[in-house]
mmCIF file of C-alpha atoms in Angstrom:
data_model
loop_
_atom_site.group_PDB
_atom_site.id
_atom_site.type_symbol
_atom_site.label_atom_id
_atom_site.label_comp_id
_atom_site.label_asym_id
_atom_site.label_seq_id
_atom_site.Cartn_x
_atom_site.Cartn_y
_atom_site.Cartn_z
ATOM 1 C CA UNK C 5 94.760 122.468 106.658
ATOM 2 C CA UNK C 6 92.575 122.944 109.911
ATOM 3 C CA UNK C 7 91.944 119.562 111.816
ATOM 4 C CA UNK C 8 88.830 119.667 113.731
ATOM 5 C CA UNK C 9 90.818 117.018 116.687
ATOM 6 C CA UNK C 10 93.961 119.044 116.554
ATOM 7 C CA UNK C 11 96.148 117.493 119.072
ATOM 8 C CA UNK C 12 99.827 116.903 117.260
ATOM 9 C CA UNK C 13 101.941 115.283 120.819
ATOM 10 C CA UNK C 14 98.849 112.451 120.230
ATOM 11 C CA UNK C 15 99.634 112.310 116.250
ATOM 12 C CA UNK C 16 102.966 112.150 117.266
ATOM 13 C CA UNK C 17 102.296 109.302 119.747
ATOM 14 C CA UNK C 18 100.171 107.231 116.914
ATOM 15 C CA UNK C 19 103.170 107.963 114.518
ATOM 16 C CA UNK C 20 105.805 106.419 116.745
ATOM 17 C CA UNK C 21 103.538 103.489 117.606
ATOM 18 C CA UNK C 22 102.938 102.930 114.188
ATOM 19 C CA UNK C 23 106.458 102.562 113.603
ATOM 20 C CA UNK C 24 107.049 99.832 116.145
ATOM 21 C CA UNK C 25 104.521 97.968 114.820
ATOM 22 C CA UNK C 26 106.143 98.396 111.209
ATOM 23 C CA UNK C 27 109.438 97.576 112.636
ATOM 24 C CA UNK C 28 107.678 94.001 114.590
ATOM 25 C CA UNK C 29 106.371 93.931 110.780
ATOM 26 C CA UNK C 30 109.728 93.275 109.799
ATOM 27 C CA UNK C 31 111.022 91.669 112.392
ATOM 28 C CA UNK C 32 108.984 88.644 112.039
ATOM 29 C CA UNK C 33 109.255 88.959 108.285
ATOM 30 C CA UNK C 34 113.410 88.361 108.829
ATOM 31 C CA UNK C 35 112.597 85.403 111.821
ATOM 32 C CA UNK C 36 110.875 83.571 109.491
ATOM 33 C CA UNK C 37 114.103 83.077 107.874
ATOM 34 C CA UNK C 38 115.404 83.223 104.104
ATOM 35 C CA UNK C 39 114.076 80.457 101.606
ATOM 36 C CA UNK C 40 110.645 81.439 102.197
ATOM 37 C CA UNK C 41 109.537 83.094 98.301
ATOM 38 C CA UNK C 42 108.746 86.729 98.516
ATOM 39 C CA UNK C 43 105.529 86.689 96.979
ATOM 40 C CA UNK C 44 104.128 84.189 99.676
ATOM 41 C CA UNK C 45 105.507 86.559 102.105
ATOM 42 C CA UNK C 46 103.826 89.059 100.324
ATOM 43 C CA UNK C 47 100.253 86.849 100.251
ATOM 44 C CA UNK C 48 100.043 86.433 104.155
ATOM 45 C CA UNK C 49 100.984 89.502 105.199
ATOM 46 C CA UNK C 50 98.752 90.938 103.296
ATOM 47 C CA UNK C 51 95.944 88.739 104.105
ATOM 48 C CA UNK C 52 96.152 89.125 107.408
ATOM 49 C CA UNK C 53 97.007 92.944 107.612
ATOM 50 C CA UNK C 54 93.019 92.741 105.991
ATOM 51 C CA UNK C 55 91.499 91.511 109.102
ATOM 52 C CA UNK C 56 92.276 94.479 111.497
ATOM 53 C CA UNK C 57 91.984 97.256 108.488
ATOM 54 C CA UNK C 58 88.810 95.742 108.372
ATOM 55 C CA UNK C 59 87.742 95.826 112.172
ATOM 56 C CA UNK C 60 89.125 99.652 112.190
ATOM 57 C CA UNK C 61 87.118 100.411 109.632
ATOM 58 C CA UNK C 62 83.733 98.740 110.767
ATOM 59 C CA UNK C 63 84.188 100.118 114.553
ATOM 60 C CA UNK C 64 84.445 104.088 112.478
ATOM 61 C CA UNK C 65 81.579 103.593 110.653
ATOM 62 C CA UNK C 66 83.263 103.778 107.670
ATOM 63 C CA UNK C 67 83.552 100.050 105.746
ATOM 64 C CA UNK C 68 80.565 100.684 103.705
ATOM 65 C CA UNK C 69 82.098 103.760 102.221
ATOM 66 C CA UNK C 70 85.492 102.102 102.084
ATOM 67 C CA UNK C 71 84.340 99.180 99.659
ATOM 68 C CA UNK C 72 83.057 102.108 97.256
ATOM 69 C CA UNK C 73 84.977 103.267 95.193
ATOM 70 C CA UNK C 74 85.071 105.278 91.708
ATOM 71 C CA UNK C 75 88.346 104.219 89.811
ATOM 72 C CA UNK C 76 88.596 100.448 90.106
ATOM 73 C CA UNK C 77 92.038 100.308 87.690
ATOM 74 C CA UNK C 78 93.815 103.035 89.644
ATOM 75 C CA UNK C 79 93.138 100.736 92.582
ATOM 76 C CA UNK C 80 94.694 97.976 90.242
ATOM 77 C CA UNK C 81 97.429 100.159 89.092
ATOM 78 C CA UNK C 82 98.529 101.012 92.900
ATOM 79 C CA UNK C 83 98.478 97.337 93.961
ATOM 80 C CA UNK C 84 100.238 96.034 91.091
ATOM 81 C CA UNK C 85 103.515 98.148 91.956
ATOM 82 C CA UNK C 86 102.613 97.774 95.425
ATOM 83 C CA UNK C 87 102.816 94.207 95.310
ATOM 84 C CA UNK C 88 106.012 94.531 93.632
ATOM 85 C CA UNK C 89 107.832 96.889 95.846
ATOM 86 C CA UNK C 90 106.430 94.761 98.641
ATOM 87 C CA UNK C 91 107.607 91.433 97.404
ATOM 88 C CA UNK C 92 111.068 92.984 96.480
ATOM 89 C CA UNK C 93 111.782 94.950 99.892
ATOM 90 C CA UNK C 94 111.149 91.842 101.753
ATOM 91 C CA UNK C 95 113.383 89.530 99.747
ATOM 92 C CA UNK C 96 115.961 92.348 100.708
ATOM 93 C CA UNK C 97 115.048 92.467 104.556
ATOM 94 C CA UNK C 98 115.391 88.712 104.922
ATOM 95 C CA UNK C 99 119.082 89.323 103.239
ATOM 96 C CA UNK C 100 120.012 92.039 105.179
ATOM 97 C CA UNK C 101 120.854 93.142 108.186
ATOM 98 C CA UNK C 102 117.988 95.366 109.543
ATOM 99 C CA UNK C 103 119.423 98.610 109.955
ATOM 100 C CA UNK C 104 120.333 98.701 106.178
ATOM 101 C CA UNK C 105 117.376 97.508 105.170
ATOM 102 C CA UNK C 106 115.296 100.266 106.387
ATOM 103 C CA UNK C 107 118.321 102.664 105.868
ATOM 104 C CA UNK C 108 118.477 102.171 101.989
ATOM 105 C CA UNK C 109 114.355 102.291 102.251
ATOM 106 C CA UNK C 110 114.486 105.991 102.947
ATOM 107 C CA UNK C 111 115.578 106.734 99.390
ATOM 108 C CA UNK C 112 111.628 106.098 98.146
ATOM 109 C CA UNK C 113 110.625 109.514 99.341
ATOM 110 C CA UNK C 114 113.440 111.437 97.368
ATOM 111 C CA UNK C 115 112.429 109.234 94.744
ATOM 112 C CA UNK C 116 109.124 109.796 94.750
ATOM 113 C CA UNK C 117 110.396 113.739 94.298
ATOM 114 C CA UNK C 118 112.112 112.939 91.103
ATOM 115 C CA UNK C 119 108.889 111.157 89.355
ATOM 116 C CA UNK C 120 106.859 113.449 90.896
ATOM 117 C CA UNK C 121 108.404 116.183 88.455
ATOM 118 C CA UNK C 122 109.398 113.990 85.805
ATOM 119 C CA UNK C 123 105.992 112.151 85.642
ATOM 120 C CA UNK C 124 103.105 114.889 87.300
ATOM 121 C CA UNK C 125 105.369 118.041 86.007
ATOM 122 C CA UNK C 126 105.486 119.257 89.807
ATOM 123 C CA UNK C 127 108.067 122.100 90.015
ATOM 124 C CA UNK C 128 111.427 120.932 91.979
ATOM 125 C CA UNK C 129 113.077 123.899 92.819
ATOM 126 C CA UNK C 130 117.021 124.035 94.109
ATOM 127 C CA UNK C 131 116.824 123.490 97.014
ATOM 128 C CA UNK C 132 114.633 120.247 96.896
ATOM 129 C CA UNK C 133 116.756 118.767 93.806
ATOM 130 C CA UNK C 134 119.785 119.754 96.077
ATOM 131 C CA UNK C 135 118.501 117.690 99.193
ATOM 132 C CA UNK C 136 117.642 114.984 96.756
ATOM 133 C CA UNK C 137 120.849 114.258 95.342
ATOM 134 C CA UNK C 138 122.669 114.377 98.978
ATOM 135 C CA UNK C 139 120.122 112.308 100.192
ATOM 136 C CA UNK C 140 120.797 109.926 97.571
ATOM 137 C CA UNK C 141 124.090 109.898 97.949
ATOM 138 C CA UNK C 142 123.665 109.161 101.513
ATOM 139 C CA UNK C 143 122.406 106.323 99.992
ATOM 140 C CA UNK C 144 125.013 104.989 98.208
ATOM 141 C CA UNK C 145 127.292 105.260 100.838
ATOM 142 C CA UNK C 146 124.967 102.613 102.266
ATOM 143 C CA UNK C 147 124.519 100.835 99.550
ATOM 144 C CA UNK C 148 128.254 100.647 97.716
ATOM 145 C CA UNK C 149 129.630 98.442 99.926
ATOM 146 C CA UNK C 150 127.015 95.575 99.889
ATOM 147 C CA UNK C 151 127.309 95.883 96.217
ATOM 148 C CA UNK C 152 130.866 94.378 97.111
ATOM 149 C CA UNK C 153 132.304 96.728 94.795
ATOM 150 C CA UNK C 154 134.505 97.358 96.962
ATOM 151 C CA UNK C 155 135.006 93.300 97.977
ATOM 152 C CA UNK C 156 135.701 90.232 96.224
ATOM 153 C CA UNK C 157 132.171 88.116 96.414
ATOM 154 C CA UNK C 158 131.003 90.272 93.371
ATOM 155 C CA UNK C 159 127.168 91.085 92.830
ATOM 156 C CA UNK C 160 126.235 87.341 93.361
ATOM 157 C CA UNK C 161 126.401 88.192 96.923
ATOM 158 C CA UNK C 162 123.758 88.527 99.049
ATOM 159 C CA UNK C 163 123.739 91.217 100.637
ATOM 160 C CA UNK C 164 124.220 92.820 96.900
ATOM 161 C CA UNK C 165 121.303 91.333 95.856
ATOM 162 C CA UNK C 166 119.503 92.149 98.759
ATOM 163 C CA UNK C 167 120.465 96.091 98.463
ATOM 164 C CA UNK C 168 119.462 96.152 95.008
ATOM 165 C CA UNK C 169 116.366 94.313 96.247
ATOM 166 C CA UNK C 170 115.954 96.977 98.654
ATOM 167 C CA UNK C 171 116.144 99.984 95.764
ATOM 168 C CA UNK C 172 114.253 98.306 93.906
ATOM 169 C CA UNK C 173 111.623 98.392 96.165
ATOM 170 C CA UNK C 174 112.338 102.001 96.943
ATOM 171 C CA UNK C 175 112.067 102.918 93.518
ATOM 172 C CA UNK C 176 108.846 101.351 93.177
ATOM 173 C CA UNK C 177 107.210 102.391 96.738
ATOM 174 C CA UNK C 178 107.807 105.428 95.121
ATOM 175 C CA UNK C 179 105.877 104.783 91.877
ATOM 176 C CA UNK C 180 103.337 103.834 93.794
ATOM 177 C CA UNK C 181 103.260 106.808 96.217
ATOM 178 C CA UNK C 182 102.434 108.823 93.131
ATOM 179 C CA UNK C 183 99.350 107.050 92.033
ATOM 180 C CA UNK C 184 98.490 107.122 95.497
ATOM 181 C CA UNK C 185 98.289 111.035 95.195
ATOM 182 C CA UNK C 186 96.104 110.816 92.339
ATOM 183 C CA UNK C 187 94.104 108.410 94.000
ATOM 184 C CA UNK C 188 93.434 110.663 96.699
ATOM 185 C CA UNK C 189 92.176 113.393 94.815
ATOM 186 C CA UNK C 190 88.604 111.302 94.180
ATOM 187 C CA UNK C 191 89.252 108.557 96.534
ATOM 188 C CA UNK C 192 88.746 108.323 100.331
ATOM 189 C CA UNK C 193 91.914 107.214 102.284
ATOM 190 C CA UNK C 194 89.984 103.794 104.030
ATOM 191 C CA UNK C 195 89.070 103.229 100.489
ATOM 192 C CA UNK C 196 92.775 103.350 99.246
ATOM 193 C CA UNK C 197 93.429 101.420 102.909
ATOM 194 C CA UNK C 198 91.088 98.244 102.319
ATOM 195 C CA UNK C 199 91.684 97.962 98.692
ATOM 196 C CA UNK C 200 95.176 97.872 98.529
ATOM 197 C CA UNK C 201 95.259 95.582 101.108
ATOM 198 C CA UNK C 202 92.676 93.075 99.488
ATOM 199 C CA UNK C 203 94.326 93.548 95.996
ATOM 200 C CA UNK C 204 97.850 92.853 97.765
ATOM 201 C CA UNK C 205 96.853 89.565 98.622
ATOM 202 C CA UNK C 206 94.554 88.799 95.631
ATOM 203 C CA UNK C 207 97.292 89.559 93.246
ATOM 204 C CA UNK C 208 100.359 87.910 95.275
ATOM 205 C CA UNK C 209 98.656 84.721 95.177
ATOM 206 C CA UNK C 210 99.701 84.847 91.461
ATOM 207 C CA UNK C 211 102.997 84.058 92.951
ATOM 208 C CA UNK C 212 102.267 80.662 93.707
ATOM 209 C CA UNK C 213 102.527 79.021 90.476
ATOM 210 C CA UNK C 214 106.144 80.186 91.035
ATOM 211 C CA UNK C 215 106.629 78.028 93.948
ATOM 212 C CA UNK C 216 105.687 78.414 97.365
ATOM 213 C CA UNK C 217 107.204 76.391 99.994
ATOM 214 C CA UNK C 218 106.013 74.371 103.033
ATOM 215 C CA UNK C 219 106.338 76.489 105.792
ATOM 216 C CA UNK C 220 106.814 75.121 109.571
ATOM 217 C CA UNK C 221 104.626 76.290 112.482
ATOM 218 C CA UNK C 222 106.837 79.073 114.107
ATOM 219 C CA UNK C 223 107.645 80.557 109.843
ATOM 220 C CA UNK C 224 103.838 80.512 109.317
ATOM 221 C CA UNK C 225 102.609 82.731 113.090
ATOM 222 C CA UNK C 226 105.621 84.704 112.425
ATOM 223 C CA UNK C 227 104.305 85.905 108.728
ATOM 224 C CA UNK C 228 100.470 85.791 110.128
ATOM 225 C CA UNK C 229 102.086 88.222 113.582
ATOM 226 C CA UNK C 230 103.867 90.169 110.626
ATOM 227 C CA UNK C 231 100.475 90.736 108.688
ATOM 228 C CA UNK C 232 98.375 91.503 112.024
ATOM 229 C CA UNK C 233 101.375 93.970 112.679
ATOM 230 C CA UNK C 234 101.626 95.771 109.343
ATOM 231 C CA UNK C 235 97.361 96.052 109.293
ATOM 232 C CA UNK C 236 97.704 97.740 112.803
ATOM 233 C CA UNK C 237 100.603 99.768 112.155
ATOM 234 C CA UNK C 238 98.644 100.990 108.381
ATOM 235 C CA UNK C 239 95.662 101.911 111.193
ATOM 236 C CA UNK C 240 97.870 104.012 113.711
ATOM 237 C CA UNK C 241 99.516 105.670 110.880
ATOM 238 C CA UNK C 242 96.170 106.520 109.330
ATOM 239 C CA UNK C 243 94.784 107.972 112.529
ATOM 240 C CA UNK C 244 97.476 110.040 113.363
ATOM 241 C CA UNK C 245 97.393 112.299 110.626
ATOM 242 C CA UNK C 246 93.691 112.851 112.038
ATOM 243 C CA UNK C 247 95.349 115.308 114.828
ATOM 244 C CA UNK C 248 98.478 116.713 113.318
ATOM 245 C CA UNK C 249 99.526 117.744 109.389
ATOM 246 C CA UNK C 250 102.100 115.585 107.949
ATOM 247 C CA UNK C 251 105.178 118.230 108.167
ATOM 248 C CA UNK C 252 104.722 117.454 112.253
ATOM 249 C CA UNK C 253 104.566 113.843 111.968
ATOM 250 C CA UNK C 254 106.234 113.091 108.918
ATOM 251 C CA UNK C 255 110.302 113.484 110.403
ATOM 252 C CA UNK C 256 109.250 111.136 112.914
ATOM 253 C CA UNK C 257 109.482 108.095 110.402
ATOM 254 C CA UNK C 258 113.260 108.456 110.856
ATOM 255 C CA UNK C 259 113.140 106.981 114.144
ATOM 256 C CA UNK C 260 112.556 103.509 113.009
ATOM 257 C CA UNK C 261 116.352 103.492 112.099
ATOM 258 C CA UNK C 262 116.843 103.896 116.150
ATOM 259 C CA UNK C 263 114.512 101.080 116.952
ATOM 260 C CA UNK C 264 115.616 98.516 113.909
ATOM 261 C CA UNK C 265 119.025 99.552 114.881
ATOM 262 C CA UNK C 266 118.222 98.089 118.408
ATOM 263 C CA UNK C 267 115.947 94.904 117.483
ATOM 264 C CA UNK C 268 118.772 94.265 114.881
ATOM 265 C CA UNK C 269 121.177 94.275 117.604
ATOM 266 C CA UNK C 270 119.348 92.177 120.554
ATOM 267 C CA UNK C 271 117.764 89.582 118.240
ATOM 268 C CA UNK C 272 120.184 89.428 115.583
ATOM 269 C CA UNK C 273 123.204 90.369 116.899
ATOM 270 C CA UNK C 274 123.443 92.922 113.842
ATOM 271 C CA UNK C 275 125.912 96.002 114.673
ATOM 272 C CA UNK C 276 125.466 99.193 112.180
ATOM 273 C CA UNK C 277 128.545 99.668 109.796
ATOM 274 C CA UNK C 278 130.551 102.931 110.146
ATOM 275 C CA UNK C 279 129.024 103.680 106.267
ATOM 276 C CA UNK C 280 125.449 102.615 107.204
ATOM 277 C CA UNK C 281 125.738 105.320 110.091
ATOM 278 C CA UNK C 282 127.443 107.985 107.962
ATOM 279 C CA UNK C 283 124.434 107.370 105.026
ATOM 280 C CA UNK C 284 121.700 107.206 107.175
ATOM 281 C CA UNK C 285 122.681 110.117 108.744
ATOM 282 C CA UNK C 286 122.352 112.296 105.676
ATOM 283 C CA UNK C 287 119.506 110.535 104.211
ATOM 284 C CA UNK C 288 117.762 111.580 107.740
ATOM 285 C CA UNK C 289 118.869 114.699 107.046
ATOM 286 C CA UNK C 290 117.854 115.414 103.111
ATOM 287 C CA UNK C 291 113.944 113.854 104.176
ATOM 288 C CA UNK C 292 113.731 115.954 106.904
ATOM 289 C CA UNK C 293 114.946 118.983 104.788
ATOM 290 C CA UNK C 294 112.669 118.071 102.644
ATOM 291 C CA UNK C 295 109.455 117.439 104.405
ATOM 292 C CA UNK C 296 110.805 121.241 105.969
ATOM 293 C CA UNK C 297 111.115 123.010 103.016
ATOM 294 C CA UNK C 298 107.034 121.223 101.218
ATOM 295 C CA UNK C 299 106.117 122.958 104.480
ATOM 296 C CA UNK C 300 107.252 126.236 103.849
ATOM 297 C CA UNK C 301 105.757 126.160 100.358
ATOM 298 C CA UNK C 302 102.408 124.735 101.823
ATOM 299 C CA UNK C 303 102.641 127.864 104.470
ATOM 300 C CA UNK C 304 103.844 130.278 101.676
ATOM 301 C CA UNK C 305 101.080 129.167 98.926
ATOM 302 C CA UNK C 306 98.182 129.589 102.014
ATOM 303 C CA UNK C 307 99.424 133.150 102.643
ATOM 304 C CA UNK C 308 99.002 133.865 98.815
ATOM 305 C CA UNK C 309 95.984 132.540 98.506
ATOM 306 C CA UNK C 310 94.547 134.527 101.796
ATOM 307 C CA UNK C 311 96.214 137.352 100.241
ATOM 308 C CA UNK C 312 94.602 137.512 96.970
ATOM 309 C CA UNK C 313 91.153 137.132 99.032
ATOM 310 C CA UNK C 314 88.004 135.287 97.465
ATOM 311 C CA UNK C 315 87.096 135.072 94.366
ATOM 312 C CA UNK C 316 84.902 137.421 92.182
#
């Protein structure tokens, strides 16, 4: 794929950023502090993520395109398990420690592999099912000991219920990644941007005949900073893949571990387990495999199709 504003060290640079702002995301998220329900969580940060999505978009010309759109229920579809993955990850950041949290996140892209050729039929070859299965492994190296199967406090704990929080909301990011890709095939990305975003918080109001709770002054600008954040960071993730392909960018994602590692250290005083080291370091290692090996195929499948010439 040619990009007409080819300059990868400046995708690389909106990647990063994008990540810090994800990573603030979160960070407020877990200051606001547990009792707060997820899907209220869910509601603001979504509402306000709307408000510089929708600036973005107005200062590139392109909200008037973004609001049209030509599959209304795949829009539903993707914020439905959006929404759910959402509310369930952050019930699971506000119980964990940070590092883990976003460590036991990185199993929604090897995931997303399996559906992808369970549900779309994509071929999986060796090599990727290989990476998948140490990647998810890596995993539940993570993940096994917050399940306190190795413990006494059982799976009423809560950092077991906020792993299993965590892959649940891995396993439906993932979902949701594939109806993104059929999305894209007829839908613009700012339209797939603004909508989700404006069905996020439509839908998580739903939530509120749950329960929400009163929240004080410092919980409430700490989930409006965390929407602002996670709007800005959706915005310098978008742009960046405007001057590099994703195979360049893409590996960078794996340096939020780094800087949640360090916020969870300074503000929470949270120091990485020997396990959460070990299985982050091989799930870093399977996605970067495979983000290498989609862009061999991507380079091998361009050569064949140069090679067979235009058609006749």
């Amino acid at each position: 794929m040619a990009f007409p504003d080819q300059n990868p060290l400046r995708g690389i640079l909106l990647k990063v950023s994008s990540i810090f702002f994800f990573v603030g995301m979160s960070t407020c998220i877990k200051l606001a502090g547990a009792g707060i329900p997820p899907g209220q969580i869910t509601f603001l940060r979504s509402a306000f993520a709307i408000l510089p999505v929708v600036a973005y978009l107005a200062w590139r010309g392109e909200l008037r395109q973004a609001i049209q759109t030509n599959n209304p229920l795949g829009h539903v579809k993707r914020g439905l398990i959006g929404v759910m993955s959402m509310g369930a990850g952050f019930y699971g950041l506000v119980q964990l420690p940070l590092p883990d949290a976003i460590a036991i996140g990185y199993a929604m892209p090897l995931i997303a592999v399996v559906f992808a050729a369970v549900f779309l039929k994509e071929t999986v070859r060796l090599y990727r099912w290989t990476a998948v299965v140490i990647g998810l492994v890596g995993v539940l190296i993570i993940s096994v000991p917050k399940l306190s199967l190795l413990g006494s406090e059982g799976l009423g704990s809560q950092a077991a219920v906020g792993a299993i929080a965590v892959l649940v909301s891995a396993t439906l990011g993932a979902g949701a990644m594939l109806q993104v890709r059929q999305l894209v095939q007829e839908e613009k990305t700012p339209t797939i941007v603004l909508f989700f975003s404006v069905l996020a918080a439509l839908l998580s109001t739903l939530t509120w005949f749950f329960g929400w709770v009163t929240l004080s002054n410092e919980a409430l600008m700490l989930l409006v900073l965390a929407g602002f954040f996670g709007g800005v960071g959706q915005i310098l993730l978008t742009e960046s893949y405007r001057f590099a392909d994703v195979s360049t960018i893409a590996p960078f994602e794996y340096c939020s571990i780094i800087i949640g590692s360090c916020v969870g250290y300074w503000l929470f005083s949270e120091v990485p387990t020997s396990t959460t080291l070990i299985g982050a370091a091989i799930v870093v290692s399977a996605g970067i495999f495979i983000i290498f090996r989609e862009h061999q195929l991507g380079l091998e499948r361009r050569a064949a199709r140069k090679a067979s010439g235009p058609p006749t």
